[in-house]
Short mmCIF file of C-alpha atoms and ligand atoms in Angstrom, two decimals:
data_model
loop_
_atom_site.label_atom_id
_atom_site.label_comp_id
_atom_site.label_asym_id
_atom_site.label_seq_id
_atom_site.Cartn_x
_atom_site.Cartn_y
_atom_site.Cartn_z
CA MET A 1 73.77 -117.48 -0.21
CA ALA A 2 77.09 -119.01 -1.16
CA ALA A 3 78.26 -116.42 -3.52
CA ARG A 4 77.48 -113.37 -1.48
CA GLY A 5 80.55 -111.26 -0.88
CA SER A 6 82.60 -113.45 -3.24
CA GLN A 7 84.85 -111.64 -5.64
CA CYS A 8 84.50 -111.73 -9.38
CA CYS A 9 87.53 -111.07 -11.45
CA LEU A 10 87.87 -110.92 -15.28
CA THR A 11 90.72 -112.28 -17.38
CA MET A 12 90.78 -111.08 -20.93
CA ALA A 13 92.42 -113.13 -23.64
CA THR A 14 95.03 -110.97 -25.26
CA ARG A 15 96.43 -113.49 -27.64
CA SER A 16 95.46 -116.67 -29.53
CA TYR A 17 95.99 -119.86 -27.48
CA SER A 18 97.23 -123.24 -28.46
CA CYS A 19 97.94 -126.42 -26.47
CA LYS A 20 101.68 -125.98 -26.79
CA ASN A 21 103.30 -126.14 -23.25
CA ASN A 22 100.00 -127.00 -21.67
CA ALA A 23 99.91 -130.29 -19.63
CA ASP A 24 96.18 -130.82 -20.33
CA LYS A 25 96.38 -132.04 -23.91
CA ASN A 26 93.65 -134.67 -23.91
CA VAL A 27 90.13 -133.23 -23.80
CA SER A 28 86.81 -135.09 -23.63
CA PHE A 29 83.70 -133.13 -24.72
CA LEU A 30 80.21 -134.34 -23.80
CA GLY A 31 77.24 -132.81 -25.60
CA LEU A 32 78.07 -131.70 -29.15
CA GLY A 33 74.89 -129.64 -29.87
CA ASN A 34 74.34 -126.13 -30.99
CA MET A 35 76.92 -124.85 -28.42
CA GLY A 36 79.12 -128.00 -27.72
CA GLY A 37 79.64 -128.73 -31.49
CA PRO A 38 81.46 -125.46 -32.33
CA MET A 39 83.09 -125.23 -28.92
CA SER A 40 84.73 -128.65 -29.20
CA ALA A 41 85.77 -127.87 -32.84
CA ASN A 42 87.52 -124.67 -31.58
CA ILE A 43 89.58 -126.65 -29.07
CA ALA A 44 90.55 -129.18 -31.66
CA LYS A 45 91.59 -126.42 -33.94
CA LYS A 46 94.13 -125.33 -31.43
CA GLY A 47 95.94 -128.65 -31.45
CA TYR A 48 94.26 -130.52 -28.48
CA LYS A 49 93.15 -134.13 -28.88
CA VAL A 50 89.40 -133.96 -28.51
CA ARG A 51 87.21 -137.05 -28.07
CA GLY A 52 83.58 -136.32 -28.11
CA TYR A 53 80.39 -138.06 -27.07
CA ASP A 54 76.73 -137.31 -27.89
CA PRO A 55 73.86 -139.81 -28.12
CA VAL A 56 72.71 -138.36 -31.41
CA LYS A 57 74.59 -139.90 -34.27
CA GLU A 58 74.24 -137.06 -36.74
CA THR A 59 75.56 -134.64 -34.08
CA LEU A 60 78.56 -136.96 -33.48
CA ASP A 61 79.19 -137.22 -37.22
CA ALA A 62 79.04 -133.46 -37.75
CA ALA A 63 81.61 -133.01 -34.94
CA ALA A 64 83.95 -135.60 -36.44
CA LYS A 65 84.08 -133.63 -39.64
CA ARG A 66 85.43 -130.68 -37.41
CA GLY A 67 88.22 -132.68 -35.91
CA VAL A 68 86.50 -134.26 -32.87
CA THR A 69 87.12 -138.04 -32.50
CA SER A 70 83.75 -139.88 -32.04
CA THR A 71 83.17 -142.26 -29.14
CA SER A 72 80.19 -144.37 -28.25
CA SER A 73 79.86 -143.86 -24.46
CA ILE A 74 80.71 -141.49 -21.73
CA ALA A 75 83.24 -144.05 -20.32
CA GLU A 76 85.01 -144.25 -23.65
CA ALA A 77 85.03 -140.48 -24.06
CA VAL A 78 86.64 -139.81 -20.71
CA LYS A 79 89.28 -142.56 -21.00
CA GLY A 80 92.69 -140.84 -20.84
CA ALA A 81 91.28 -137.36 -20.54
CA ASP A 82 93.06 -134.71 -18.63
CA VAL A 83 90.04 -132.40 -18.86
CA VAL A 84 86.35 -133.18 -19.41
CA ILE A 85 84.10 -130.44 -20.66
CA SER A 86 80.35 -130.76 -20.82
CA CYS A 87 77.58 -128.62 -22.46
CA LEU A 88 74.31 -130.42 -21.74
CA PRO A 89 70.59 -129.57 -21.74
CA SER A 90 69.41 -129.98 -18.21
CA SER A 91 70.31 -130.44 -14.53
CA LYS A 92 69.02 -134.06 -14.61
CA ILE A 93 71.19 -134.99 -17.62
CA VAL A 94 74.29 -133.32 -16.10
CA LEU A 95 73.64 -135.23 -12.76
CA GLU A 96 73.33 -138.53 -14.58
CA THR A 97 76.31 -137.80 -16.87
CA TYR A 98 78.64 -137.09 -13.89
CA LEU A 99 77.33 -139.35 -11.15
CA GLY A 100 75.58 -142.14 -12.99
CA GLU A 101 76.79 -145.73 -12.94
CA ASP A 102 78.63 -145.30 -16.27
CA GLY A 103 79.28 -141.63 -15.60
CA VAL A 104 82.24 -139.27 -15.75
CA VAL A 105 83.25 -139.40 -12.05
CA LYS A 106 83.48 -143.19 -11.91
CA ASN A 107 85.39 -143.44 -15.17
CA ALA A 108 87.80 -140.49 -15.20
CA ALA A 109 91.33 -140.75 -13.71
CA LYS A 110 92.33 -139.03 -10.47
CA GLY A 111 93.36 -135.40 -11.01
CA THR A 112 91.03 -134.87 -13.97
CA LEU A 113 89.44 -131.49 -14.25
CA PHE A 114 85.73 -131.38 -15.03
CA ILE A 115 84.33 -128.13 -16.54
CA ASP A 116 80.58 -128.06 -16.92
CA SER A 117 79.40 -125.30 -19.28
CA SER A 118 75.71 -126.19 -19.10
CA THR A 119 73.24 -123.84 -17.56
CA ILE A 120 71.84 -125.79 -14.60
CA ASP A 121 70.80 -125.58 -10.96
CA PRO A 122 73.77 -124.34 -8.91
CA ASN A 123 72.87 -127.05 -6.21
CA VAL A 124 73.51 -129.77 -8.79
CA SER A 125 77.03 -128.32 -9.43
CA ARG A 126 77.69 -128.29 -5.70
CA LYS A 127 76.70 -131.87 -5.36
CA ILE A 128 78.95 -133.04 -8.21
CA PHE A 129 81.83 -130.89 -6.88
CA CYS A 130 81.64 -132.69 -3.51
CA VAL A 131 81.39 -136.20 -5.03
CA ALA A 132 84.27 -135.46 -7.47
CA GLN A 133 86.51 -134.05 -4.73
CA GLU A 134 85.96 -137.08 -2.49
CA SER A 135 87.40 -139.23 -5.32
CA GLY A 136 90.40 -136.89 -6.08
CA LYS A 137 88.88 -135.19 -9.13
CA HIS A 138 88.05 -131.53 -9.69
CA PHE A 139 84.92 -129.86 -10.80
CA ALA A 140 84.10 -126.27 -11.84
CA ASP A 141 80.86 -124.74 -13.07
CA ALA A 142 81.55 -122.60 -16.13
CA PRO A 143 78.33 -121.62 -17.92
CA VAL A 144 78.72 -119.49 -21.04
CA SER A 145 77.24 -116.31 -22.46
CA GLY A 146 77.43 -115.21 -26.22
CA GLY A 147 75.08 -117.69 -27.88
CA VAL A 148 75.68 -119.95 -30.90
CA MET A 149 77.49 -117.19 -32.73
CA GLY A 150 79.84 -116.75 -29.75
CA ALA A 151 80.41 -120.52 -29.78
CA GLN A 152 81.17 -120.54 -33.57
CA ASN A 153 83.41 -117.50 -33.47
CA ALA A 154 85.22 -118.45 -30.17
CA THR A 155 84.04 -115.28 -28.58
CA LEU A 156 82.16 -116.73 -25.66
CA ALA A 157 82.39 -115.38 -22.05
CA PHE A 158 82.92 -118.05 -19.41
CA ILE A 159 81.40 -117.35 -16.06
CA VAL A 160 83.25 -119.68 -13.61
CA GLY A 161 82.70 -120.89 -10.03
CA GLY A 162 84.86 -123.36 -8.20
CA ARG A 163 88.36 -123.48 -6.67
CA LYS A 164 90.60 -120.63 -7.93
CA GLU A 165 93.45 -123.09 -8.84
CA ASP A 166 90.92 -125.07 -11.03
CA PHE A 167 89.94 -121.75 -12.69
CA ASP A 168 93.59 -120.95 -13.40
CA ARG A 169 94.12 -124.39 -14.81
CA SER A 170 91.08 -124.15 -17.08
CA LEU A 171 92.21 -120.93 -18.64
CA PRO A 172 94.26 -122.19 -21.53
CA ILE A 173 91.38 -124.29 -22.74
CA LEU A 174 88.63 -121.69 -22.15
CA LYS A 175 90.71 -119.24 -24.18
CA CYS A 176 90.34 -121.51 -27.23
CA MET A 177 86.57 -120.98 -27.03
CA GLY A 178 86.13 -117.53 -25.79
CA VAL A 179 87.53 -114.05 -25.10
CA LYS A 180 86.35 -113.43 -21.52
CA GLN A 181 86.79 -115.59 -18.44
CA PHE A 182 85.16 -114.40 -15.18
CA TYR A 183 86.10 -115.97 -11.87
CA CYS A 184 83.03 -115.41 -9.67
CA GLY A 185 83.93 -117.27 -6.43
CA GLU A 186 83.14 -120.70 -4.97
CA ILE A 187 81.33 -123.55 -6.72
CA GLY A 188 77.91 -122.58 -8.08
CA SER A 189 78.66 -118.85 -8.23
CA GLY A 190 79.21 -118.95 -12.01
CA LEU A 191 75.74 -120.31 -12.39
CA ILE A 192 74.22 -117.79 -10.09
CA ALA A 193 75.76 -114.91 -12.18
CA LYS A 194 74.68 -116.73 -15.49
CA LEU A 195 71.10 -117.25 -14.31
CA THR A 196 70.91 -113.60 -13.25
CA ASN A 197 72.03 -112.63 -16.69
CA ASN A 198 69.57 -114.87 -18.41
CA MET A 199 66.55 -113.62 -16.49
CA LEU A 200 67.57 -110.10 -17.66
CA LEU A 201 68.03 -111.44 -21.20
CA GLY A 202 64.61 -113.10 -21.17
CA ILE A 203 63.02 -109.85 -20.07
CA THR A 204 64.84 -107.57 -22.50
CA CYS A 205 64.21 -109.96 -25.46
CA TRP A 206 60.45 -110.12 -24.88
CA ALA A 207 60.37 -106.33 -24.39
CA THR A 208 62.31 -105.87 -27.62
CA CYS A 209 59.91 -108.14 -29.58
CA GLU A 210 56.84 -106.35 -28.19
CA CYS A 211 58.13 -102.84 -28.88
CA MET A 212 59.60 -103.58 -32.38
CA ASN A 213 56.35 -105.31 -33.31
CA MET A 214 54.37 -102.14 -32.16
CA GLY A 215 56.63 -99.68 -34.11
CA ILE A 216 56.52 -101.80 -37.29
CA LYS A 217 52.76 -102.24 -37.11
CA MET A 218 52.50 -98.42 -36.68
CA GLY A 219 54.19 -98.25 -40.16
CA LEU A 220 57.84 -97.64 -39.35
CA ASN A 221 60.48 -99.12 -41.71
CA PRO A 222 62.07 -101.94 -39.64
CA ARG A 223 65.57 -101.03 -40.54
CA VAL A 224 65.03 -97.40 -39.58
CA LEU A 225 63.39 -98.41 -36.36
CA LEU A 226 66.37 -100.68 -35.55
CA ASP A 227 68.83 -97.87 -36.30
CA VAL A 228 66.89 -95.43 -34.08
CA LEU A 229 66.77 -97.97 -31.18
CA ASN A 230 70.50 -98.69 -31.54
CA ASN A 231 71.32 -95.11 -31.19
CA SER A 232 68.86 -94.45 -28.37
CA THR A 233 68.26 -95.39 -24.78
CA GLY A 234 66.26 -98.54 -25.67
CA ARG A 235 69.41 -100.20 -27.13
CA CYS A 236 70.32 -103.69 -25.74
CA TRP A 237 72.11 -106.90 -26.83
CA CYS A 238 68.95 -107.94 -28.64
CA THR A 239 68.74 -104.81 -30.76
CA GLU A 240 72.51 -104.69 -31.36
CA VAL A 241 73.32 -108.33 -32.09
CA TYR A 242 70.19 -110.50 -31.97
CA CYS A 243 67.48 -108.52 -33.54
CA PRO A 244 64.25 -110.66 -33.44
CA VAL A 245 62.90 -109.20 -36.67
CA PRO A 246 64.01 -111.30 -39.63
CA GLY A 247 66.39 -109.98 -42.22
CA LEU A 248 67.94 -106.96 -40.28
CA ILE A 249 70.90 -108.83 -38.73
CA PRO A 250 71.96 -111.67 -41.07
CA THR A 251 73.73 -113.65 -38.31
CA ALA A 252 70.76 -113.52 -35.90
CA PRO A 253 68.59 -116.66 -35.57
CA SER A 254 65.52 -114.63 -36.69
CA SER A 255 67.26 -114.39 -40.20
CA ARG A 256 67.37 -118.26 -40.45
CA ASN A 257 63.80 -119.08 -39.45
CA TYR A 258 64.64 -118.91 -35.74
CA ASP A 259 66.59 -122.23 -36.02
CA ASN A 260 69.89 -123.19 -34.48
CA GLY A 261 69.80 -120.62 -31.77
CA PHE A 262 69.13 -120.54 -28.06
CA LYS A 263 66.05 -122.76 -27.85
CA ASN A 264 62.94 -121.39 -26.26
CA GLU A 265 62.83 -124.54 -24.05
CA HIS A 266 66.28 -123.62 -22.70
CA MET A 267 65.17 -120.08 -21.98
CA VAL A 268 62.15 -121.47 -20.04
CA LYS A 269 64.55 -123.77 -18.09
CA ASP A 270 66.83 -120.94 -17.18
CA LEU A 271 63.97 -118.63 -16.14
CA GLU A 272 62.56 -121.43 -13.95
CA LEU A 273 65.95 -121.93 -12.34
CA ALA A 274 66.38 -118.18 -11.83
CA SER A 275 62.87 -117.99 -10.44
CA ASN A 276 63.55 -120.84 -7.95
CA MET A 277 66.76 -119.16 -6.88
CA ALA A 278 64.83 -115.98 -6.21
CA LEU A 279 62.14 -117.82 -4.35
CA GLY A 280 64.74 -119.49 -2.06
CA ILE A 281 65.94 -116.07 -0.72
CA ARG A 282 62.54 -114.29 -1.19
CA SER A 283 63.95 -111.80 -3.72
CA PRO A 284 61.05 -110.25 -5.65
CA VAL A 285 61.23 -110.90 -9.44
CA ILE A 286 57.97 -109.59 -10.78
CA LEU A 287 58.95 -109.14 -14.42
CA GLY A 288 61.07 -112.30 -14.15
CA ALA A 289 58.15 -114.51 -12.99
CA MET A 290 55.87 -112.99 -15.62
CA THR A 291 58.38 -113.54 -18.42
CA THR A 292 58.80 -117.18 -17.28
CA GLN A 293 55.07 -117.80 -17.88
CA LEU A 294 55.12 -116.08 -21.21
CA TYR A 295 57.95 -118.18 -22.64
CA ARG A 296 56.21 -121.28 -21.17
CA VAL A 297 53.20 -120.41 -23.30
CA ILE A 298 55.38 -120.30 -26.46
CA GLU A 299 56.83 -123.73 -25.50
CA SER A 300 53.39 -125.18 -24.88
CA ARG A 301 52.30 -124.01 -28.29
CA GLY A 302 54.98 -126.44 -29.78
CA PHE A 303 57.78 -123.89 -30.50
CA GLY A 304 60.23 -125.13 -27.77
CA GLU A 305 62.92 -125.89 -30.38
CA LYS A 306 62.81 -122.41 -31.96
CA ASP A 307 65.10 -119.65 -30.81
CA PHE A 308 63.68 -117.59 -27.93
CA SER A 309 63.46 -114.48 -30.22
CA PHE A 310 60.59 -116.42 -31.99
CA VAL A 311 58.29 -114.45 -29.65
CA TYR A 312 58.43 -111.63 -32.30
CA LYS A 313 57.05 -113.95 -35.03
CA LEU A 314 54.11 -114.93 -32.74
CA LEU A 315 53.26 -111.36 -31.71
CA ASN A 316 53.44 -110.33 -35.42
CA GLU A 317 50.80 -113.00 -36.13
CA GLU A 318 52.61 -114.32 -39.25
CA ILE A 319 52.28 -118.05 -38.16
CA LYS A 320 49.58 -119.82 -40.07
CA ASN A 321 50.36 -123.49 -39.57
CA LYS A 322 53.57 -124.74 -37.93
P1 NAD B 401 71.45 -128.57 -27.68
O1 NAD B 401 70.23 -129.20 -27.31
O2 NAD B 401 71.67 -128.05 -29.03
O3 NAD B 401 72.74 -129.59 -27.34
C1 NAD B 401 72.81 -130.37 -26.19
C2 NAD B 401 73.37 -131.76 -26.63
O4 NAD B 401 73.60 -132.58 -25.59
C3 NAD B 401 72.52 -132.46 -27.66
O5 NAD B 401 73.23 -132.67 -28.95
C4 NAD B 401 72.21 -133.77 -27.06
O6 NAD B 401 72.02 -134.79 -27.80
C5 NAD B 401 73.37 -133.91 -26.01
N1 NAD B 401 73.15 -134.84 -24.94
C6 NAD B 401 71.99 -135.11 -24.32
N2 NAD B 401 72.23 -136.09 -23.31
C7 NAD B 401 73.60 -136.32 -23.41
C8 NAD B 401 74.46 -137.16 -22.59
N3 NAD B 401 74.03 -137.95 -21.65
N4 NAD B 401 75.77 -137.14 -22.93
C9 NAD B 401 76.21 -136.47 -23.96
N5 NAD B 401 75.47 -135.57 -24.71
C10 NAD B 401 74.18 -135.55 -24.40
O7 NAD B 401 71.66 -127.42 -26.60
P2 NAD B 401 72.67 -126.20 -26.62
O8 NAD B 401 72.02 -125.04 -27.26
O9 NAD B 401 73.96 -126.64 -27.19
O10 NAD B 401 72.82 -125.80 -25.11
C11 NAD B 401 73.58 -126.65 -24.22
C12 NAD B 401 73.66 -125.98 -22.88
O11 NAD B 401 74.22 -124.60 -23.06
C13 NAD B 401 72.31 -125.71 -22.16
O12 NAD B 401 72.43 -125.97 -20.82
C14 NAD B 401 71.99 -124.26 -22.60
O13 NAD B 401 71.12 -123.69 -21.60
C15 NAD B 401 73.39 -123.67 -22.53
N6 NAD B 401 73.49 -122.46 -23.40
C16 NAD B 401 73.05 -122.46 -24.66
C17 NAD B 401 73.17 -121.20 -25.40
C18 NAD B 401 72.64 -121.14 -26.81
O14 NAD B 401 72.58 -120.02 -27.38
N7 NAD B 401 72.26 -122.28 -27.45
C19 NAD B 401 73.80 -120.14 -24.85
C20 NAD B 401 74.31 -120.21 -23.57
C21 NAD B 401 74.12 -121.39 -22.84
#
């Protein structure tokens, strides 16, 4: 496995960054959804010239209100860009976006740095890296952790794989969007670390939903239960930041009807990618495989667009009609 034995180092942002003195002033941002929207806005806020592209007009218009110049195609978006950042839904879309006829690699200038923050198959990143390199362009996989709140508050963690010099070059821009930047090693290793994290997240979120539902149905006050968990050994990111029970953490997607969060369909995608990775090296992932199937059931019941913590709502049997 490519990333075995590779080193992972962490760079902490200690001060606020702007594009002053940075050669890479022109940024193209592809995919302006729940994550890409606020991420691109945070770069624009720091004085970079950001041109954005998204096929959904409303999404493009929303980004324009936050300082991102709208474009009508990938080719137009990457014109004149020093750096191209993408945050897209799937491996297939990322592959088409970069290697398609009208894609990024064909249209960007030599020397351009591509930073893909989508969560996708590490093999897709390796493929794009090779094609980009052959035409004198640079590619890094840089998936993110921290959710929509992290994207909005510029507190994301970037988990990067690729050439170390490209990681160093990307830092000023990554620091506009987040507070932690990990260099994990060669191309694809950022994604391996990210998929490992998300399998763990899928398992802990499902477990949190199950156990909180049980405690509440046994008559506990939800707020008291959350307080107990957060001061006990069952504590995790879901109990501290992303509580699946509505109304306990105002910023969590559960408190806004499970909308505008990390979509259940994206969690299914990440679990499938992680399961495939595990299968490839015959690493047992018993809970991971089971959790993949469970989230798939939620998706097949028509709740793919809801945040993945929606599991709680279903277990709690509060759904009457969607
Ligand atoms: P999203 O569906 O809200 O946004 C994706 C955007 O990409 C959409 O606006 C869509 O119209 C656009 N798009 C589709 N095809 C395109 C193309 N060819 N060119 C340009 N734009 C295109 O998804 P999201 O929640 O923003 O997630 C994006 C990526 O980030 C996914 O890979 C996801 O797994 C990952 N991620 C999401 C979260 C989260 O909490 N939402 C957290 C970490 C990582």
